[in-house]
């Protein structure tokens, strides 16, 4: 059955194209160009600020590349979906309402004309998601696009580490891994590594990929995650996997075995390597610095204490660079409150609640588990990372979750429904490389 689903056939049939006599042609699958569009969206959200690269890249050039990727993504999505066929999506609808709130808050120009440019960028981002929603059918196609593209990004990080270890592990970041070829910060690298590790583990448990392909992705990604010393990504990965695998325990023997071994290994590691794990987790910080979340709490207190008018409380000051007083906010909820006000916070909360509620109502499945992992990870990371209120990797992760939770598209009915279906034995099912 699994192989039939991957080829687009009905469960138990061997005619994915509907080529039997009297059968109507089945709908075409997802065009390959859709994967290109998804990759361009990921390229757009890589950002333009980060560590110094081996070859200095002007920020204007990086912004030109990332913005050009978004324009190209929208153009390609429009070309492949010229008839503007879309699927109903509560997630993209809420993003559209967030865009409207952002335009209202940015129209006062308190954050300058850059706020309107960011609104334009968000509009292209949301518009592209609307165009791609036509192919959101609850399948794993976009999961594979997600893993492949972010693995390619991590490949550039690994290449930079091999070419210039000093530039990839600079003292200014405390020896944490950064992007030496493209300006990526440790939290970014940690996020990308954690997300593809979690998704690949779930694909492996669901027998949608083989062990060799999974190891090729998981092992180097784990090494890069460890080198970033990113606590948020590590906690998000562990807790997200616990929730995702927990949703499969009652229906998957592989999930039960993995969970048992994971608990055993975690217990042994906690006992035998407690001091090493504590040193890695603290990153050489003092207890005062750690308790203030590396200084984040001071920025948060100052932001909440700043006087605001009623309009600013409701709509915010407009889309900005997610900073306050020249310092990064590093909290999605406070960043949204600052830029899009209480209305923006309500819409972002609605996104998380709606996606989480739909995931809980779905029957146990691999797609549901992947969605739970992505939603959990984004919710956990939102406490120390900004990005839920603007075009960002976090919104792409949630878009992927929305595509996994979408109801499958109705297949074209066969004209010979009485043809007996052949069941495919479990041993004949084959996994697929990522």
PDB file of C-alpha atoms in Angstrom, residues 33-47 65-77 91-92 95 121-133 136 142 145-146 149-150 153 192 390-397 399-400:
ATOM      1  CA  UNK A  33       8.648  23.218 -10.662  1.00  0.00           C
ATOM      2  CA  UNK A  34       6.717  23.354  -7.371  1.00  0.00           C
ATOM      3  CA  UNK A  35       9.806  22.002  -5.613  1.00  0.00           C
ATOM      4  CA  UNK A  36      11.834  24.788  -7.211  1.00  0.00           C
ATOM      5  CA  UNK A  37       9.348  27.357  -5.912  1.00  0.00           C
ATOM      6  CA  UNK A  38       9.602  25.897  -2.409  1.00  0.00           C
ATOM      7  CA  UNK A  39      13.388  26.042  -2.578  1.00  0.00           C
ATOM      8  CA  UNK A  40      13.270  29.691  -3.640  1.00  0.00           C
ATOM      9  CA  UNK A  41      11.031  30.493  -0.667  1.00  0.00           C
ATOM     10  CA  UNK A  42      13.600  28.881   1.614  1.00  0.00           C
ATOM     11  CA  UNK A  43      16.383  30.887  -0.034  1.00  0.00           C
ATOM     12  CA  UNK A  44      14.425  34.081   0.551  1.00  0.00           C
ATOM     13  CA  UNK A  45      14.102  33.397   4.278  1.00  0.00           C
ATOM     14  CA  UNK A  46      17.822  32.750   4.877  1.00  0.00           C
ATOM     15  CA  UNK A  47      18.292  36.416   5.755  1.00  0.00           C
ATOM     16  CA  UNK A  65      19.554  37.551  -4.124  1.00  0.00           C
ATOM     17  CA  UNK A  66      17.008  36.782  -1.401  1.00  0.00           C
ATOM     18  CA  UNK A  67      14.411  39.238  -2.700  1.00  0.00           C
ATOM     19  CA  UNK A  68      15.010  38.089  -6.258  1.00  0.00           C
ATOM     20  CA  UNK A  69      14.375  34.520  -5.091  1.00  0.00           C
ATOM     21  CA  UNK A  70      10.986  35.568  -3.682  1.00  0.00           C
ATOM     22  CA  UNK A  71       9.978  37.382  -6.869  1.00  0.00           C
ATOM     23  CA  UNK A  72      11.052  34.372  -8.917  1.00  0.00           C
ATOM     24  CA  UNK A  73       9.129  32.040  -6.618  1.00  0.00           C
ATOM     25  CA  UNK A  74       5.945  34.069  -7.041  1.00  0.00           C
ATOM     26  CA  UNK A  75       6.389  34.284 -10.819  1.00  0.00           C
ATOM     27  CA  UNK A  76       7.000  30.539 -11.176  1.00  0.00           C
ATOM     28  CA  UNK A  77       4.079  29.699  -8.887  1.00  0.00           C
ATOM     29  CA  UNK A  91      -3.462  28.879   7.860  1.00  0.00           C
ATOM     30  CA  UNK A  92      -2.937  31.019   4.761  1.00  0.00           C
ATOM     31  CA  UNK A  95      -1.567  34.875   7.340  1.00  0.00           C
ATOM     32  CA  UNK A 121       7.716  41.077   0.778  1.00  0.00           C
ATOM     33  CA  UNK A 122       5.184  39.458   3.111  1.00  0.00           C
ATOM     34  CA  UNK A 123       2.473  39.938   0.463  1.00  0.00           C
ATOM     35  CA  UNK A 124       4.548  38.083  -2.157  1.00  0.00           C
ATOM     36  CA  UNK A 125       5.304  35.372   0.399  1.00  0.00           C
ATOM     37  CA  UNK A 126       1.633  34.852   1.304  1.00  0.00           C
ATOM     38  CA  UNK A 127       0.576  35.075  -2.349  1.00  0.00           C
ATOM     39  CA  UNK A 128       3.034  32.335  -3.275  1.00  0.00           C
ATOM     40  CA  UNK A 129       1.670  30.104  -0.510  1.00  0.00           C
ATOM     41  CA  UNK A 130      -1.860  30.648  -1.827  1.00  0.00           C
ATOM     42  CA  UNK A 131      -0.726  29.566  -5.297  1.00  0.00           C
ATOM     43  CA  UNK A 132       1.047  26.482  -3.900  1.00  0.00           C
ATOM     44  CA  UNK A 133      -1.956  25.489  -1.777  1.00  0.00           C
ATOM     45  CA  UNK A 136      -1.438  20.659  -0.510  1.00  0.00           C
ATOM     46  CA  UNK A 142       6.734  19.061   0.445  1.00  0.00           C
ATOM     47  CA  UNK A 145      11.488  19.345  -0.674  1.00  0.00           C
ATOM     48  CA  UNK A 146      11.967  20.846   2.788  1.00  0.00           C
ATOM     49  CA  UNK A 149      16.756  22.246   0.443  1.00  0.00           C
ATOM     50  CA  UNK A 150      17.776  22.730   4.062  1.00  0.00           C
ATOM     51  CA  UNK A 153      22.034  24.867   3.038  1.00  0.00           C
ATOM     52  CA  UNK A 192      17.679  24.035  10.047  1.00  0.00           C
ATOM     53  CA  UNK A 390       6.963  38.077   9.070  1.00  0.00           C
ATOM     54  CA  UNK A 391       8.239  35.991   6.147  1.00  0.00           C
ATOM     55  CA  UNK A 392      10.599  33.556   7.867  1.00  0.00           C
ATOM     56  CA  UNK A 393      11.598  29.880   8.057  1.00  0.00           C
ATOM     57  CA  UNK A 394       9.140  29.459  10.935  1.00  0.00           C
ATOM     58  CA  UNK A 395       6.210  30.438   8.727  1.00  0.00           C
ATOM     59  CA  UNK A 396       7.489  27.972   6.118  1.00  0.00           C
ATOM     60  CA  UNK A 397       7.651  25.218   8.756  1.00  0.00           C
ATOM     61  CA  UNK A 399       3.053  26.093   6.011  1.00  0.00           C
ATOM     62  CA  UNK A 400       4.519  22.610   5.657  1.00  0.00           C
TER      63      UNK A 400
END
